[in-house]
Each structure stands twice: as structure tokens, then as C-alpha cells.
């Protein structure tokens, strides 16, 4: 009997493009709903890691995105890197900025798919960067989770993962099913070839509504409201230090810093 | 309004003490209560210090020995305390472990959660938080509508010092959840021995530095200034010229020194978010259009290889 195939899920977010989001000139307010979007940085690392594991051990990689129709872009990115299947949960009932709703949807999709061995996510999204979704899905499902992973070894029954903490590295072993979150230090995502990108653009994306994954839309009401997101005004002095020689520049700067009391 | 019951926990006892002080200033009503969870032995000095900060400390020592760090165990134990103490607000530290536990616990409680929180207050029963968004480009105000709510607080958030209370340390039985993961190893990361969070002055070097050996120029300047050396992500994560404790930014350390000198640093948002709270900022960059100049009090356009030695000399001369 052949060994059962590894079932790998990976979540991808089509989040606000932090490089392109523009603030209102007078108020600084960023309109999150209409801001340009792109695939969240660490999610590419999660997809790359999933694909590498499949390349080594076999199995199937299913990419899942929760969002509006534009989230298809994130799924195409995932397929171009090498994901086998793509699922989009799009439903006006899902408040995409609410980590509770998104986590409940991801947990429900995994149940609808009949479970998983390994579920990979980015450890934080470029726009929200809360680091909540992966552990939150694990809490909901009652499965193991390892966050902030920089090195991941997978065998037939589970993972050994190296967690990057502020001042320590922790090596942890967990059996399947397990949820792992990763950052950009774990790998360098491949640049998809032209052919892979072309194929991804034609890939069928399975679209599911909230009802189709067994959730009641009424239970996804937002519990967190973003009242305001604004770029803070800068209040720096912006003094240009000039001089004819580096020594002169240096002396002028030192004098200015002394006057400010910024030097010992 | 019904009284608040706040539960604080952090794996770092100093941070746990800060959370307790914050909790007491946020929930200061006569009937509000502040608890702190600890998984250390009752004899441990940490739980006494947390109690002295003004919390009723609930200890759930692990009968099996040293406290487990398995996220499932920690979150399940906290969840049990939320239930028994009718907790309305959980305050955790926004460290990596703290954010992981925040997510798991929120999943168990089906509760709203937020991390990286710099300010928190209560408004008509809702929890209002301020945090960064968009990789630090923006500050957001968010309202957590449902209760209990789970909020992870950035280290070193200041709170007014509450009046002294009688420390209470109480032992409560553990629910002894079985761990879902097992620690194989814990080792310190390579370290340059700096703690940038508390540094008075920081000299930060970026990719403008051409080779590792040239770090001596930066170290000489740091010595002349009595400063610590910081760096951008590429120098730590990609080049490996400096250890992670020097790394400043979104995925590195957050700093707020009296003086911050950025040298050969372009000023990407993910870096700026780590140094925004610095008091005086100097930028030295050869590109007059580098974004870092928009965040600087003093701007020096020039080659770091000329400016830095001159600056060291000028400092040593006085
Ligand atoms: C999700 C995510 C998280 C990130 N987290 C962080 C983080 O925590 N911290 C962080 O720093 N970055 C982070 N980054 C990376 C960040 O986007 C930038 O790539 C990085 O900060 C750039 O580092 P740098 O300024 O050293 O290099 P560069 O952007 O390459 O800039 C080098 C600068 O040096 C100047 N220069 C070159 N030669 C000289 C010379 N001889 N004299 C003077 N100036 C010179 C150049 O003009 C240029 O401005 C993150 C990125 C992502 C996507």
C-alpha cells in the first residue's frame, strides 16, 4: 500500500500594498478598502516552503485565500510558485480585516477539505501584521501550532521546527496535523517562470461561499472595527548640514547636536 | 457598566509587571479587578514581583515540573482562568510568544484580539486600541466590540503608577492539558550583547557599508558617541555581518534613543517603524533623495566613508 499523500494547505492574503497605499494629503487617512493590493510578503515564503516539501515528499498543496474577487491574484501567485489547487472564499459576509472571521473561515475550509497534515501561513501580513491568524486557526481546531519558524523539517508523521524568538531559538517537535507560520528568513521564494505564470493564469480557481463551508454568515459579524488608519505627520527639523570639507560638516553637526543636548 | 476583570500574562516577568500597572490604570473602578497568571513555582521571585505591581496573582504551577511553553498548554490554562475569574479583558505582552498565545487564546474564546498595541483604553464598554498598520506606515485606532477581548501590548508601554496594594499570591489547580508540541532544544541566539531598546544613543548602519571589515569605522564612531550599533535587516538577515540583536525595524527591534544616526540607510518603511520614536535623528546618505532624509532632523548628504571618520575625529577632538 502506498503511503498516504501529504495534505498541505497554505493560506495567501491579497492585502494592502504598503508601498503603494496613499494617504489623504490633509488628513493623512488611508482608505483601506480602495488601496492597491498585492500578495502579502510572508505568504510567498509559506507557499515556497509548501512546494519544496511536496517536491521532496510528494503530496498536494492547496492554496486558500479569503477575500474579494481580487484575491484571485494571490492564488495565481501561489499556483505560479507551484501550488496544485486554489480555493477562494469570497463572500460579502466576511469582514476581511477581522482576524476572527478570517480564521473561522480558514478553519471551516480545512474541515470541508477533510483536514490536513500541515497548514502553512505567513507569520504576519504586510498590512495588518498582527500575527494572529495561524495560531488562532490552531486554537479553533485544537491542533498543534508552531509560529515564527525559520527552519522546517517534515517527515511521515510530523515536523521539527526551529522557532525564532527575540533572543532565543527554540526547536520544537509536533505531530500532524500541525499549523506552522513562517517569515521571510525561511527561504527565498522562486521567481515563477513565464510558463508557470501563464499556466497559473489559466488555472481554475474553486470558489466557495460561506454557506458552502458550513458557516452561518451571522456568526462572522466583525468584532474589531478599524476606526481610522492614518499616516502620522512627521515633525522632524529637516536641517541640512553643509560644509566645504567632511571635517567642516562634521564640526557643524557636532555643534548642532551639542546645542540640542543630544551628546553626552 | 459592569466591572472589569483583567487577566495579565507574559512569559517575561518585567513585561508582566508592566501589564499589571497598565491594567490598573485602564480598569481603575472600585469594583474592577486585576489578575495575573503565572505558571512558575509559588516560591518564584517573579510572581511576588508581579503581585507587588498590584495584581492578584493566580499561580497554576505545572505538577509535572517546569512550566510548559507549548502554546496549547499556555492558552488552555489561560482560558480556564478567563472562565473562572469572569475575565473581560486579557492583556498579554506583544512578544513573539505573546502574539502566538494571543491568537490561540482568541481562537479558544472566539474573542476579538489585537496585537502590537501601543495604547489601550475603555470607552463605553468597548476596548479601544492604537497600533501600527501597513508595515508601520500608518497608525490605526481600532475598537474591539465583543468581550472578553484579547490585547497584546508592546513592551515598555508607560502607565501611571497605581497606588500600592497588598500583594496576593494564590495557588489554583492546573487543568493539566496535554501538550501538543514538545521542546527539543532552547538555545540563545548569537548576540552582540546589545539591548537597543534601552540604548541612549544608536548608530545604525545599512547597506551603504561595502564590506564587513568596514564595520570598524562604525564601531569607532559608536565608541566616540557612547552609542550602540544598530543595523538594517539586510546586514543581519542577509549578509550576517551583525547578529539579530542589532536589527532595527518591523521584524527587528523597536528603539527610542535620545540620538539616532542612520548611515547608509535608505529609510524603507519597515525600517522607519523601528526608529520613529527616536528623539533626534541624523541621516548620512550619499543619495540626496533617500527617503530617510524625510525622517531626519539633521541631513548630511555625502559618502559615509568620508563623513564617518570626520565625525569620529570631531567628537574625539572635543
Ligand atoms: C515584511 C518585511 C519586513 C521587513 N523588516 C525590516 C526590518 O525590520 N528592518 C529593516 O531595516 N528592513 C526591513 N525590511 C527590508 C526593508 O524593506 C529594506 O529592504 C531595508 O531596510 C533596506 O536596508 P538598507 O537601507 O540598509 O539598504 P538599501 O535600501 O539598499 O539602502 C542603502 C542606502 O545606502 C546608501 N549608500 C550607499 N553607499 C553609500 C555611501 N558610500 N555613503 C552613504 N550612503 C550610501 C544608498 O544611497 C541607499 O540609500 C523588511 C521588508 C519586508 C518586506
Short mmCIF file of C-alpha atoms in Angstrom, two decimals, chain A residues 115-246:
data_model
loop_
_atom_site.label_atom_id
_atom_site.label_comp_id
_atom_site.label_asym_id
_atom_site.label_seq_id
_atom_site.Cartn_x
_atom_site.Cartn_y
_atom_site.Cartn_z
CA UNK A 115 -8.45 18.07 7.21
CA UNK A 116 -4.72 18.44 6.58
CA UNK A 117 -1.34 17.25 7.70
CA UNK A 118 0.43 20.59 7.50
CA UNK A 119 -1.08 24.06 7.22
CA UNK A 120 1.39 26.84 6.41
CA UNK A 121 0.74 30.56 6.79
CA UNK A 122 2.78 33.75 6.86
CA UNK A 123 3.59 34.74 10.45
CA UNK A 124 2.05 38.16 9.82
CA UNK A 125 0.58 40.04 6.88
CA UNK A 126 2.30 43.09 5.42
CA UNK A 127 -0.71 45.32 6.01
CA UNK A 128 -2.10 44.20 9.37
CA UNK A 129 0.91 42.39 10.85
CA UNK A 130 -0.94 41.06 13.87
CA UNK A 131 0.43 37.51 13.77
CA UNK A 132 -2.90 36.16 14.96
CA UNK A 133 -4.42 34.08 12.18
CA UNK A 134 -2.23 30.95 12.20
CA UNK A 135 -2.34 30.34 15.99
CA UNK A 136 -5.98 31.38 16.02
CA UNK A 137 -6.95 28.70 13.47
CA UNK A 138 -4.95 26.19 15.54
CA UNK A 139 -6.83 27.22 18.68
CA UNK A 140 -10.13 26.83 16.91
CA UNK A 141 -9.28 23.42 15.53
CA UNK A 142 -7.44 22.22 18.65
CA UNK A 143 -4.34 21.26 16.68
CA UNK A 144 -0.66 21.99 17.34
CA UNK A 145 0.90 25.22 16.13
CA UNK A 146 4.45 26.46 15.79
CA UNK A 147 4.86 30.16 14.93
CA UNK A 148 7.88 32.19 13.73
CA UNK A 149 9.56 29.20 12.11
CA UNK A 150 12.88 29.67 10.33
CA UNK A 151 13.74 26.04 9.62
CA UNK A 152 11.27 23.25 8.99
CA UNK A 153 11.89 19.51 8.65
CA UNK A 154 8.97 17.29 7.72
CA UNK A 155 8.81 13.51 7.99
CA UNK A 156 6.00 10.99 7.64
CA UNK A 157 4.39 11.80 10.97
CA UNK A 158 5.10 15.41 11.81
CA UNK A 159 7.53 18.33 11.87
CA UNK A 160 10.62 19.52 13.65
CA UNK A 161 10.58 23.30 13.54
CA UNK A 162 13.06 25.94 14.65
CA UNK A 163 11.28 28.94 16.13
CA UNK A 164 12.95 32.33 16.05
CA UNK A 165 12.19 34.15 19.30
CA UNK A 166 13.50 37.58 20.30
CA UNK A 167 16.66 36.28 21.97
CA UNK A 168 16.46 32.51 21.60
CA UNK A 169 15.99 29.75 19.09
CA UNK A 170 13.60 27.02 20.15
CA UNK A 171 13.41 23.66 18.39
CA UNK A 172 10.02 22.02 18.67
CA UNK A 173 8.58 18.69 17.52
CA UNK A 174 4.89 18.34 16.71
CA UNK A 175 2.88 15.57 15.08
CA UNK A 176 0.39 16.06 12.26
CA UNK A 177 -1.92 17.85 11.96
CA UNK A 178 0.13 20.98 12.65
CA UNK A 179 -0.10 24.66 11.75
CA UNK A 180 3.21 26.43 11.05
CA UNK A 181 3.76 30.13 10.44
CA UNK A 182 6.86 31.42 8.66
CA UNK A 183 8.66 34.66 7.86
CA UNK A 184 10.92 35.71 5.05
CA UNK A 185 14.07 34.23 6.59
CA UNK A 186 12.92 30.65 5.98
CA UNK A 187 13.55 30.63 2.22
CA UNK A 188 13.79 32.71 -0.93
CA UNK A 189 10.63 32.22 -2.98
CA UNK A 190 11.39 31.22 -6.57
CA UNK A 191 10.60 33.65 -9.34
CA UNK A 192 7.98 31.81 -11.38
CA UNK A 193 8.96 31.09 -14.96
CA UNK A 194 6.99 32.63 -17.79
CA UNK A 195 5.39 29.25 -18.48
CA UNK A 196 4.40 28.78 -14.85
CA UNK A 197 2.80 32.23 -14.75
CA UNK A 198 0.93 31.55 -17.97
CA UNK A 199 -0.34 28.23 -16.67
CA UNK A 200 -1.36 29.84 -13.38
CA UNK A 201 -3.40 32.44 -15.22
CA UNK A 202 -5.46 29.65 -16.74
CA UNK A 203 -5.79 27.60 -13.55
CA UNK A 204 -9.31 27.02 -12.41
CA UNK A 205 -9.96 28.58 -9.02
CA UNK A 206 -12.56 26.84 -6.92
CA UNK A 207 -14.83 29.43 -5.40
CA UNK A 208 -16.72 28.75 -2.18
CA UNK A 209 -19.25 30.79 -0.27
CA UNK A 210 -19.53 30.88 3.49
CA UNK A 211 -22.56 28.59 3.38
CA UNK A 212 -20.67 26.06 1.28
CA UNK A 213 -18.08 25.65 4.03
CA UNK A 214 -20.76 25.16 6.63
CA UNK A 215 -20.64 28.58 8.30
CA UNK A 216 -23.52 30.82 9.17
CA UNK A 217 -22.86 34.33 7.88
CA UNK A 218 -24.45 35.78 11.01
CA UNK A 219 -21.59 34.36 13.06
CA UNK A 220 -18.99 36.28 11.08
CA UNK A 221 -20.04 39.77 12.12
CA UNK A 222 -16.94 41.86 12.73
CA UNK A 223 -15.75 42.02 16.34
CA UNK A 224 -12.99 44.51 15.60
CA UNK A 225 -13.69 47.80 13.86
CA UNK A 226 -10.94 49.89 12.30
CA UNK A 227 -11.98 53.41 13.25
CA UNK A 228 -9.17 55.16 11.47
CA UNK A 229 -5.84 54.42 9.82
CA UNK A 230 -3.68 57.44 9.14
CA UNK A 231 -0.07 58.27 8.33
CA UNK A 232 1.29 60.23 11.28
CA UNK A 233 2.61 63.70 10.49
CA UNK A 234 6.37 63.97 10.80
CA UNK A 235 7.75 66.73 12.93
CA UNK A 236 11.43 66.44 12.14
CA UNK A 237 13.52 69.60 11.89
CA UNK A 238 14.96 68.70 8.47
CA UNK A 239 18.08 70.85 8.83
CA UNK A 240 20.61 70.30 6.05
CA UNK A 241 24.20 70.31 7.28
CA UNK A 242 26.65 71.62 4.69
CA UNK A 243 30.34 72.42 4.58
CA UNK A 244 33.29 72.59 2.22
CA UNK A 245 35.02 69.54 3.64
CA UNK A 246 33.86 66.47 5.56
#
